[in-house]
Coordinates of C-alpha atoms in Angstrom, one line a residue:
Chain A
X24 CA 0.0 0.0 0.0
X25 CA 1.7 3.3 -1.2
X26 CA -1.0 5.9 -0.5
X27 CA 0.3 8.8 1.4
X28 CA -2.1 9.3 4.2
X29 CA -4.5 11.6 4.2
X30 CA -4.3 15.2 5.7
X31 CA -7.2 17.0 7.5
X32 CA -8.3 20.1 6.4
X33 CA -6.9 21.6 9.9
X34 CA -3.9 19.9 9.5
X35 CA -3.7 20.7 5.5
X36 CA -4.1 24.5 6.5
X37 CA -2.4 24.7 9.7
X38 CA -5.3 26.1 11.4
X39 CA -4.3 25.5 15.0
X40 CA -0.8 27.3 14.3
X41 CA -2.9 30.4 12.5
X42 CA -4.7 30.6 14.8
X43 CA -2.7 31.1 17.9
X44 CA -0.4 33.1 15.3
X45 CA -3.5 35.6 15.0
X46 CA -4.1 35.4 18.8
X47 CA -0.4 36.3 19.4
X48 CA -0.6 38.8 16.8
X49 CA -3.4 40.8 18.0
X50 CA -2.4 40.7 21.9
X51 CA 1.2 42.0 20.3
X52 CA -0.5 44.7 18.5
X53 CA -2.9 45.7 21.9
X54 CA 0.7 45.8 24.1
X55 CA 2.2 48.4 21.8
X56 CA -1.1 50.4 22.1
X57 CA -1.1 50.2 25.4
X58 CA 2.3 50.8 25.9
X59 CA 2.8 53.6 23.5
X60 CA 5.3 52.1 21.2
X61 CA 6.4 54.4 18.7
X62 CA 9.2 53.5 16.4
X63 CA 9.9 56.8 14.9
X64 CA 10.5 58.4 18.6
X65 CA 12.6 55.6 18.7
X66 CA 14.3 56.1 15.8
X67 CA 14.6 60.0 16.2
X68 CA 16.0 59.5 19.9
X69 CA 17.9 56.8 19.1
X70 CA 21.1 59.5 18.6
X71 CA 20.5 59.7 22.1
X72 CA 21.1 56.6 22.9
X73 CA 23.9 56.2 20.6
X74 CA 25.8 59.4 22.7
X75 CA 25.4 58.4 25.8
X76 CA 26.7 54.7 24.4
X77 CA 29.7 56.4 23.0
X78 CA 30.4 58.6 26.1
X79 CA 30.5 54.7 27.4
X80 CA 33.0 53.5 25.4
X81 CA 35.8 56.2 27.0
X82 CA 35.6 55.0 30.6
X83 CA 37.2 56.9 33.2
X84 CA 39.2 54.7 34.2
X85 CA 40.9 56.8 37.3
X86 CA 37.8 55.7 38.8
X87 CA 38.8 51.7 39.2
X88 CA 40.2 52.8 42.7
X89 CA 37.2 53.4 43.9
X90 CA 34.6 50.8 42.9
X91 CA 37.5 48.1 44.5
X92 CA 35.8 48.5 48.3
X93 CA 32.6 48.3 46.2
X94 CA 32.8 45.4 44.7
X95 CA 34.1 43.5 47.8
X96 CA 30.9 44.3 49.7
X97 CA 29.3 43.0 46.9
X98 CA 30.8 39.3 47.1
X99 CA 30.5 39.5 51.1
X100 CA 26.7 40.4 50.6
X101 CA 26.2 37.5 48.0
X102 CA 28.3 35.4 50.5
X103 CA 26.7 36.0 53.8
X104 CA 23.1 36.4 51.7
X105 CA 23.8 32.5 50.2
X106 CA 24.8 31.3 53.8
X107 CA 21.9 32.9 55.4
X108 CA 19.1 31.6 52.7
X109 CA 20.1 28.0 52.6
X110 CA 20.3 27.2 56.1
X111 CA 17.1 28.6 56.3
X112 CA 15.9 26.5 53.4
X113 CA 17.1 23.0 54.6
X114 CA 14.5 22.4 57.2
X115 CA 11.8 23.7 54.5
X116 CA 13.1 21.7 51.9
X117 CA 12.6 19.0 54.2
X118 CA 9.4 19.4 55.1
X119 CA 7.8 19.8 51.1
X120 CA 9.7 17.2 50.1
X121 CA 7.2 14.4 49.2
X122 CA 9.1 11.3 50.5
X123 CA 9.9 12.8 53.6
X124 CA 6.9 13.8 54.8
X125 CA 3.7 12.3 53.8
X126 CA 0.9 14.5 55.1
X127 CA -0.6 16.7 52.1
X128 CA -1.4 19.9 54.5
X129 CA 2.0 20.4 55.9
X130 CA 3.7 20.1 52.4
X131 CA 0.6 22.3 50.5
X132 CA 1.4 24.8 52.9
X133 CA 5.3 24.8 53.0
X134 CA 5.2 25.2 49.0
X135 CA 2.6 27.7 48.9
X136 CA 4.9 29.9 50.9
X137 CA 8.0 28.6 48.9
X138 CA 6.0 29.9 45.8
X139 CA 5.0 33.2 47.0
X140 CA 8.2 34.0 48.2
X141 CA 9.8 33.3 44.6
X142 CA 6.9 35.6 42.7
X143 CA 8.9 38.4 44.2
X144 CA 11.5 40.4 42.3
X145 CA 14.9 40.9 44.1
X146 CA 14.7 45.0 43.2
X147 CA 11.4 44.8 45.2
X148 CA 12.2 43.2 48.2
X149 CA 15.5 45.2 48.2
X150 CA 13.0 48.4 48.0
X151 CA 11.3 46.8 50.7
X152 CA 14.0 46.4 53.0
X153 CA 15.9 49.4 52.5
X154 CA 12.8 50.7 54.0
X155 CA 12.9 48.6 57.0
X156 CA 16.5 48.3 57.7
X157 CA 17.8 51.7 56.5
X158 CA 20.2 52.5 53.6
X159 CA 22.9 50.2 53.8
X160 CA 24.9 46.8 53.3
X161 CA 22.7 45.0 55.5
X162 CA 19.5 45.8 53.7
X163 CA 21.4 43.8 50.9
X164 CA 22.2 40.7 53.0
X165 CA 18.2 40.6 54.0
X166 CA 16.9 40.8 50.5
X167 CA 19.6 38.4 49.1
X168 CA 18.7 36.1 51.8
X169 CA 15.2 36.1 51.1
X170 CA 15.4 35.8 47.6
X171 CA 18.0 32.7 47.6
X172 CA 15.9 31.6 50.5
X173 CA 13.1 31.2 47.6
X174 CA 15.3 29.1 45.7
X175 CA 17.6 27.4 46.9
X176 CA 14.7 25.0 48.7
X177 CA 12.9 24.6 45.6
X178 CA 16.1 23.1 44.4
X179 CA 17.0 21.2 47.6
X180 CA 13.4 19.6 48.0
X181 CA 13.8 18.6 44.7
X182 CA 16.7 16.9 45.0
X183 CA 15.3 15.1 48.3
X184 CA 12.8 13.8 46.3
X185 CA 15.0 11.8 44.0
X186 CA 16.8 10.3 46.4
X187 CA 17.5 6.0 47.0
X188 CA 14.6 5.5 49.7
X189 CA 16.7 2.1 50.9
X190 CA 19.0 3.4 53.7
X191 CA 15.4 5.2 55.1
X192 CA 13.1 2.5 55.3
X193 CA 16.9 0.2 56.4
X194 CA 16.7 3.1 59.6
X195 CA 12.7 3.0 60.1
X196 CA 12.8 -0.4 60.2
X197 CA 15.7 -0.7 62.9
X198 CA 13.6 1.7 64.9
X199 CA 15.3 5.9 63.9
X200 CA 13.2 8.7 64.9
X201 CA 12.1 10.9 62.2
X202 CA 15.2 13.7 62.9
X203 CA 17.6 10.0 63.0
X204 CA 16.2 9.4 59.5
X205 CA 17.0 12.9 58.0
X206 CA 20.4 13.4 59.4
X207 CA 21.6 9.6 58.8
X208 CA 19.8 8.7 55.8
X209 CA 18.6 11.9 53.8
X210 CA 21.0 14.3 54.2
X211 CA 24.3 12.4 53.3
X212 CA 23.0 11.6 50.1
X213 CA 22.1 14.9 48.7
X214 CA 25.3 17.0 50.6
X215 CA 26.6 17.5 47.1
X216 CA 23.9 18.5 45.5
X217 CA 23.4 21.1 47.9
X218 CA 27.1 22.2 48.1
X219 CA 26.2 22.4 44.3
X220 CA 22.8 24.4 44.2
X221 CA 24.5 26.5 47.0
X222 CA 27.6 27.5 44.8
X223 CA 24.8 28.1 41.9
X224 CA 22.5 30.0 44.0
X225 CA 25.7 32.0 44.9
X226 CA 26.2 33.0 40.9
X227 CA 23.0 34.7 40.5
X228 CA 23.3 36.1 44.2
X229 CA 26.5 37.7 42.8
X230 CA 24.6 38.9 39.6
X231 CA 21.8 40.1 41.2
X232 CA 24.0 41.9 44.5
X233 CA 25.6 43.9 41.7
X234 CA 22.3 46.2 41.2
X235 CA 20.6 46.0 44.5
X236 CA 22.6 49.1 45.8
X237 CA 20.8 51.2 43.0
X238 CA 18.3 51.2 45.8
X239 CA 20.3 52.1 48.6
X240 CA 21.1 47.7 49.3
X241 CA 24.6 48.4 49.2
X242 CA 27.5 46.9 46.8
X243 CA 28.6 48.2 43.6
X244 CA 25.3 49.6 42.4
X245 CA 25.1 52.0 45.0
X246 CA 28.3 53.7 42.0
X247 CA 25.8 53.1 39.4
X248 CA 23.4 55.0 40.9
X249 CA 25.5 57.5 41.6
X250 CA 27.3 57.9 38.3
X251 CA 23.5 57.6 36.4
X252 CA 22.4 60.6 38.6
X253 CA 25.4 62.9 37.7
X254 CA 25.1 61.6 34.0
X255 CA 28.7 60.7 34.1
X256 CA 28.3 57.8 31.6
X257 CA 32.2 57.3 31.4
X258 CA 31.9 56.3 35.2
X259 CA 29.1 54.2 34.4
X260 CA 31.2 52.4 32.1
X261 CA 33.6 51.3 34.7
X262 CA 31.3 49.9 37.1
X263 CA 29.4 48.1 34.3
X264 CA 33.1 46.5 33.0
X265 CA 33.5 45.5 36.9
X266 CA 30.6 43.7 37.4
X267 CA 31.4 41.9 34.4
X268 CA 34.5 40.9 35.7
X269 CA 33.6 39.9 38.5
X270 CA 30.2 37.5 37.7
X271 CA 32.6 36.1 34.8
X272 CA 35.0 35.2 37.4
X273 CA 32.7 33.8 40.2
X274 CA 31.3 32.2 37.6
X275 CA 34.2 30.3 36.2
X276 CA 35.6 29.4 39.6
X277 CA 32.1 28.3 40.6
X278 CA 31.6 26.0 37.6
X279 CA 35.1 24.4 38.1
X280 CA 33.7 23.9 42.2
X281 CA 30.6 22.2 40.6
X282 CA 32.4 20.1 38.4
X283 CA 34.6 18.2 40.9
X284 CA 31.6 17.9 42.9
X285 CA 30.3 15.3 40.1
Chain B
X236 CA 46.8 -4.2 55.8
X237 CA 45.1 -1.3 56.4
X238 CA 45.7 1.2 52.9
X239 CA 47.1 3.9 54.3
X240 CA 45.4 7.4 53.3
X241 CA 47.8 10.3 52.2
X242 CA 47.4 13.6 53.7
X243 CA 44.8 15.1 51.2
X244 CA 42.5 12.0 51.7
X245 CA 42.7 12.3 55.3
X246 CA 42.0 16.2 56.0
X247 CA 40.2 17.1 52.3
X248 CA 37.2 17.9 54.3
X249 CA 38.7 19.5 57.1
X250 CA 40.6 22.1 54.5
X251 CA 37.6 23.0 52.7
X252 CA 36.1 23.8 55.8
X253 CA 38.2 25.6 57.0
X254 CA 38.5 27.8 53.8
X255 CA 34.8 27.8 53.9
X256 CA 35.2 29.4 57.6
X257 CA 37.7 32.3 57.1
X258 CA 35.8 33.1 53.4
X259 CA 32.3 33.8 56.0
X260 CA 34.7 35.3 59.2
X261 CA 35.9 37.6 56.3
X262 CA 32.9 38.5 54.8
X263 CA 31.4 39.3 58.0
X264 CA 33.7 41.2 58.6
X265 CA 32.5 43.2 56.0
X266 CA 29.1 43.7 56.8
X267 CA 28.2 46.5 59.6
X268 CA 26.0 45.0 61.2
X269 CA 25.2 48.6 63.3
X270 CA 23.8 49.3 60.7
X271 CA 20.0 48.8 61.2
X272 CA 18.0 51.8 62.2
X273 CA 16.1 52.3 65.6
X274 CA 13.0 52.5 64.2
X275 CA 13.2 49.1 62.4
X276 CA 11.1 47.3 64.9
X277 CA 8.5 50.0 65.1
X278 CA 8.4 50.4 60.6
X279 CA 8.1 46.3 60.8
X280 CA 5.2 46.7 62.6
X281 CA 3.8 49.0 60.5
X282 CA 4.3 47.0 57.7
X283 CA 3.0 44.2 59.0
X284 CA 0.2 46.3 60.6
X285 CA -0.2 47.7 56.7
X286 CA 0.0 44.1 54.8
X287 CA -3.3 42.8 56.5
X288 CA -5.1 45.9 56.1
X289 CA -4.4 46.3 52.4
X290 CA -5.7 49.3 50.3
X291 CA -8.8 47.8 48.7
X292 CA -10.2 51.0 47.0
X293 CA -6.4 51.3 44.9
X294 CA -7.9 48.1 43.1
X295 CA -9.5 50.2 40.7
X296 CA -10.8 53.7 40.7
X297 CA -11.2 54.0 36.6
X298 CA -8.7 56.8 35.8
X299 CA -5.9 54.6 34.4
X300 CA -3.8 55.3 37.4
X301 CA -5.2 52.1 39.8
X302 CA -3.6 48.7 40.0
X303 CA -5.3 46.6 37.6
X304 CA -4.5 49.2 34.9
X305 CA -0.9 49.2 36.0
X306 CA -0.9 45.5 36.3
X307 CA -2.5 45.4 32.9
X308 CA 0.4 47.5 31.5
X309 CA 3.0 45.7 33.3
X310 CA 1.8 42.8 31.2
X311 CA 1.9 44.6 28.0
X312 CA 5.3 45.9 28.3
X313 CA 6.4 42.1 29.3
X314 CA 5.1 40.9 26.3
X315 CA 5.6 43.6 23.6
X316 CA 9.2 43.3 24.7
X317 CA 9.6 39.4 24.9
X318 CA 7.7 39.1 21.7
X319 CA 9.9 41.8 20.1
X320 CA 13.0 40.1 21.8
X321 CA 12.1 36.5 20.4
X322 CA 12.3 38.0 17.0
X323 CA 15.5 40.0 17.2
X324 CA 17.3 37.2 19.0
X325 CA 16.5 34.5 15.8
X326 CA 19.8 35.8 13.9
X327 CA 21.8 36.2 17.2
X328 CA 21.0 32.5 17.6
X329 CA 22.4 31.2 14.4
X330 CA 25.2 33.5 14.7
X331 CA 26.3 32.1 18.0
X332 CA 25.3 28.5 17.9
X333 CA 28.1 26.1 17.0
X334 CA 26.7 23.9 14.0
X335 CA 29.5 23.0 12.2
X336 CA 32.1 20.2 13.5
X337 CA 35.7 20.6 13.6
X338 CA 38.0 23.8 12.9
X339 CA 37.8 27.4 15.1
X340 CA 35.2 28.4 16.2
X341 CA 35.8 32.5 15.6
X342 CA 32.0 33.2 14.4
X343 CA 30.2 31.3 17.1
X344 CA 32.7 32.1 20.2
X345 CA 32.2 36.0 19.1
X346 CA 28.9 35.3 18.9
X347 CA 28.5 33.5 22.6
X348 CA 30.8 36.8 23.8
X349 CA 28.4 39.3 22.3
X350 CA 25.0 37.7 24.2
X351 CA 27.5 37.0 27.6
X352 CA 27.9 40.9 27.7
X353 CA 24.4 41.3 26.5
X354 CA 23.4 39.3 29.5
X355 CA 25.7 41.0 32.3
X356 CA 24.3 44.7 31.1
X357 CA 22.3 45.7 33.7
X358 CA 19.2 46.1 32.5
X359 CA 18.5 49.0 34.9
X360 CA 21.3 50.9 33.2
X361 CA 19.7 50.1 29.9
X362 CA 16.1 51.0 30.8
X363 CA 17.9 54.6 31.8
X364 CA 19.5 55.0 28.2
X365 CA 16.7 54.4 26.5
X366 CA 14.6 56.4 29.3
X367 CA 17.4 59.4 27.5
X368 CA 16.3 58.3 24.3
X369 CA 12.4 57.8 23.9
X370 CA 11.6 59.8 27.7
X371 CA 10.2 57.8 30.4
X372 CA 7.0 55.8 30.3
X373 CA 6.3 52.5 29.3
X374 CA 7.9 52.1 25.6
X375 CA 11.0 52.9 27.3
X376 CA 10.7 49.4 29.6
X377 CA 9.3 47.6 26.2
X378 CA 13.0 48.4 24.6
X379 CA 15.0 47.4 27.7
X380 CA 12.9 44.5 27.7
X381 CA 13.3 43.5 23.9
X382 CA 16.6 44.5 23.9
X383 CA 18.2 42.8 27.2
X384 CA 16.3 39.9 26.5
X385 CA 18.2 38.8 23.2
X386 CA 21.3 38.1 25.8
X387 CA 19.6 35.0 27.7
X388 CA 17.0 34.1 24.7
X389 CA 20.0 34.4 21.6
X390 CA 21.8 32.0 24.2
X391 CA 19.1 29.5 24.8
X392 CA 17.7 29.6 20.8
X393 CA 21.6 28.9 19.9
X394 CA 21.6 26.2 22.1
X395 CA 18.1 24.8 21.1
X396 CA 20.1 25.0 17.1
X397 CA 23.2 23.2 18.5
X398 CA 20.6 20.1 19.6
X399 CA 18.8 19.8 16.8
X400 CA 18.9 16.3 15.0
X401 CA 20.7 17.2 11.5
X402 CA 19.5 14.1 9.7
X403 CA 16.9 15.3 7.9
X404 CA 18.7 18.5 7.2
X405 CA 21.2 15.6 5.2
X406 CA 18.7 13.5 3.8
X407 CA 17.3 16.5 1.9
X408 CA 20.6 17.4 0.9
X409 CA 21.1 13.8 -0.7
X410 CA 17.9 14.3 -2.0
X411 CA 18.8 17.5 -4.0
X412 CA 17.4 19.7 -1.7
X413 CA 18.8 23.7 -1.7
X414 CA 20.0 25.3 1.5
X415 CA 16.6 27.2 1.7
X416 CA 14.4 23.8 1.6
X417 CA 17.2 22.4 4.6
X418 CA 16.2 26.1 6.6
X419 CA 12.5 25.6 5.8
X420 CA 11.9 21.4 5.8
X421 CA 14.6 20.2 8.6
X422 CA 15.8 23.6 10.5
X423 CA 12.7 25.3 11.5
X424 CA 10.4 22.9 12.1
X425 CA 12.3 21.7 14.6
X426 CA 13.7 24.5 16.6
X427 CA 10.2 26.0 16.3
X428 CA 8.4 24.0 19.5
X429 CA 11.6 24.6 21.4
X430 CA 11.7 28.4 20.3
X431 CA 8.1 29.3 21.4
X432 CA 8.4 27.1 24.9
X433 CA 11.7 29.2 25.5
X434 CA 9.9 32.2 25.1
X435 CA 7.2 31.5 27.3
X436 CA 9.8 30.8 30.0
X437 CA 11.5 34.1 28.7
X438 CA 7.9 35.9 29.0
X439 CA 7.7 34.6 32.9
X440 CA 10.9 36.1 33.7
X441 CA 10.0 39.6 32.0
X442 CA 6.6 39.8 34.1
X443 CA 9.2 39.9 36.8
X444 CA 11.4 42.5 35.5
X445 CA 8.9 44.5 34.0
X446 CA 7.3 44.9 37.3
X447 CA 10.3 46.9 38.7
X448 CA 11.4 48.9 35.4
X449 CA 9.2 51.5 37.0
X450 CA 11.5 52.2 39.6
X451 CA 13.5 53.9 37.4
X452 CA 10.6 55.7 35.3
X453 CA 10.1 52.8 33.1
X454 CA 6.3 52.3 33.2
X455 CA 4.5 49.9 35.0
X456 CA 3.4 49.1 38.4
X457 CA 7.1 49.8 39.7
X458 CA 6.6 53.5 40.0
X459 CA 3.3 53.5 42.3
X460 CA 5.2 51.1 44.4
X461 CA 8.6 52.6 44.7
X462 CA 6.3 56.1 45.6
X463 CA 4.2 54.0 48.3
X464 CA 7.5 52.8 50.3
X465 CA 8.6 56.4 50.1
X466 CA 5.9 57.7 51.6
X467 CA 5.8 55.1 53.6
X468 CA 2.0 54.6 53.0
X469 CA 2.2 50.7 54.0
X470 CA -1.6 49.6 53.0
X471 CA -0.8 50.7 49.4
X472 CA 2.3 49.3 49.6
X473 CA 0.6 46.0 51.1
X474 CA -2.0 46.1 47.7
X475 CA 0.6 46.5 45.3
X476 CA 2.7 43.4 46.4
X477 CA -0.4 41.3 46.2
X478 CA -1.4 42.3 43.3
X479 CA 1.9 41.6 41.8
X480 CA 2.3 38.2 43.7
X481 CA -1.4 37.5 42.1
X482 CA 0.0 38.3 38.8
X483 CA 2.9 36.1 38.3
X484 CA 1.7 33.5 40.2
X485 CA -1.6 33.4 37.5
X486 CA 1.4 33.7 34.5
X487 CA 4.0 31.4 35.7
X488 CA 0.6 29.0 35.7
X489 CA -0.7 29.7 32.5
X490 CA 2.8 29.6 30.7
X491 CA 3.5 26.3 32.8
X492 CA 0.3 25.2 31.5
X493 CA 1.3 26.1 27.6
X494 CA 4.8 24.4 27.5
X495 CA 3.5 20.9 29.3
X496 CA 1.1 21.4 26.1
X497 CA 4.6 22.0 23.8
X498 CA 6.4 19.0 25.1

């Protein structure tokens, strides 16, 4: 039998992809309405843009000096923000992780929590907490706390759930109390894959400490904030080029961590 | 016989540990931990005071400025840009992904640098150019959306190229096919599932960032909220959070929802 089969006249005509091309299409075109998208302002101001690019690409660079002490408080925020987060996490992780414990409420509620602390941006809670703590460093270590807090136990309760459930049921059986289990039977078997997620979560701690100070969070961006308001792009320049630096670096020494972790 | 361990085997663990240990005394050390105002207990219990009385009549008064409007144009600007984004990042992808085998690698590792530094610009610093270009409001935030986008999606889409299977892009080629029938039979069809579900994931993340462009003028619900923790007007500031904790919880569902559907 060498008949091609037969196409429908939805599949012949692609109607299911037109159709959620149109839908796409026409919630695309209602965005730039709403949002007053104009290309030719864009196009006329784009010389704008272009100047203050170019004014970028002559930093000043007798500025390093002083985005060194900076840039320091940066790592120690991402640092003690990272620590701070995932030992809060482990006991939550725990508790929503669906081997450990079997009763629906506790676990429903743990990850509801889990999930509405992740909805939040990390510029919002930094907002937040500059407003609590006061302008400074440690309104930094708060948010980034928080938000690797947020997670870091997704990740760990994750990787609780796919562990070997032998050595726990060898430890119920012999008569462990629920903590005996945990610390003898769960938690060996997923320490590296939380030294792992922890070094991760530290990347995008670093990444994310670098702008926190445009709000007063402390860190490097406190300079971009700063060299923004007195429209000294050169400045900006310099501080941009050091965060790259340093979240390349972190990055690459954290990866090489990670890997001999495996 | 017992084997006997050499000195790494034997204190590994203790070393890291104790590296781990002076990295944390030393960035403590760091940290003023004087730092926190007197008035911190007495603004937490404000706030808290604030987040169970929320500011129901903000919801919606019907003159544009209330917080279904904003949350409505928060949307907008998230998806005009990641829209706009997925489209300008297409040739990014194919100029960074690594297709062919063998040799250097000079057009794709340029490539893979361009969307690194993409990536690492904050976006904050780019919503602020473009604040200088088109004035503040919302199309500003819709370009530093689109535009700081194409560093994670162009990274992703070259990634989704690099995976692809490329035997039907050779059987068409033994079957006399052109480069343009490989790009439209084999290529696209199959990066196209993977392009969209990326996008989606791309779309959650800009809800997020889109929500606090308006701290710096970029449109959005960013601005009311940055203005209510100024003022220190808690309820509002109480409203606002919820509202945006509704939103992306309802997206990160509906968008969860799509790519199951994809896969």
């Amino acid at each position: 039998m060498n008949t091609i089969p037969k196409k429908s006249f939805a599949q012949k005509w692609h109607i299911k992809a037109l159709v959620w091309t149109a839908i796409v299409l026409a919630l695309f075109i209602a965005s730039c309405a709403m949002t007053g998208v104009d290309v030719g302002a864009f196009l006329t101001g784009f010389n704008q843009f272009m100047q203050i690019f170019y004014e970028m690409l002559k930093p000043d660079w007798s500025y390093v000096p002083f985005t060194i002490k900076p840039i320091i408080q940066t790592i120690q925020m991402a640092l003690i923000g990272t620590l701070v987060g995932s030992i809060i996490a482990v006991p939550f992780a725990v508790l929503a992780a669906r081997n450990i414990v079997t009763n629906t409420v506790i676990r429903g509620t743990i990850r509801f929590i889990l999930n509405l602390v992740r909805t939040l941006p990390d510029l919002m809670l930094a907002a937040v907490f500059v407003a609590v703590v006061g302008i400074g460093p440690m309104a930094g270590v708060l948010t980034l706390a928080i938000f690797s807090f947020g997670m870091i136990s997704k990740l760990f309760y994750e990787a609780i759930e796919t562990i070997d459930m032998g050595p726990i049921e060898a430890l119920t059986a012999a008569g462990a109390t629920k903590t005996q289990v945990v610390w003898f039977a769960v938690l060996p078997q997923v320490y590296n894959h939380f030294l792992s997620y922890f070094l991760y979560t530290f990347e995008i701690n670093v990444r994310a400490s670098t702008i926190l100070g445009y709000l007063g969070a402390g860190g490097i961006g406190e300079l971009l904030q700063r060299s923004l308001g007195q429209f000294r792009y050169d400045r900006t320049a310099i501080v941009v080029i050091g965060t790259f630096i340093v979240v390349v670096v972190v990055d690459t020494l954290s990866n090489q961590l990670r890997e001999r972790l495996q | 016989m017992t084997i006997k361990k050499t000195f790494w085997q034997k204190y590994e663990a203790w070393i890291w540990a104790l590296i781990f240990v002076i990295i944390y005394v030393w960035a403590f050390s760091g940290i003023p931990v004087t730092g926190i105002q007197a008035v911190a207990g007495e603004v937490t219990k404000s706030i808290l005071h604030g987040l169970f009385h929320p500011d129901f009549s903000y919801v919606y008064t019907g003159d544009g400025e209330d917080l279904i409007s904003l949350l409505l144009q928060t949307l907008a600007i998230a998806f005009a840009g990641t829209i706009a984004s997925a489209l300008l990042s297409i040739p990014f992808a194919f100029w960074a992904a690594r297709t062919k085998k063998g040799g250097t690698h000079l057009g794709s590792s340029s490539g893979k640098l361009f969307l690194t530094i993409v990536r690492t610009f904050p976006e904050i610093v780019m919503a602020i150019m473009f604040i200088k270009a088109v004035g503040p409001g919302p199309f500003a935030g819709v370009l530093a959306v689109s535009f700081h986008s194409i560093g994670m999606l162009g990274k992703l889409f070259a990634e989704a190229v690099e995976e692809i299977d490329r035997r039907p892009a050779e059987a068409i080629i033994a079957a006399g096919g052109t480069q343009f029938d490989v790009l439209i039979h084999a290529t696209i069809p199959a990066v196209i599932p993977e392009f969209i579900s990326l996008t989606l994931y791309r779309f959650e993340i800009a809800v997020r960032s889109a929500s606090i462009l308006g701290l710096v003028g970029a449109g959005g619900i960013g601005a009311p909220l940055i203005f209510a923790i100024g003022t220190r007007w808690w309820p509002r500031v109480a409203i606002i959070l919820l509202g945006i904790i509704v939103m992306v919880t309802v997206i990160d569902f509906i968008s969860g929802y799509l790519r199951k559907k994809l896969v």
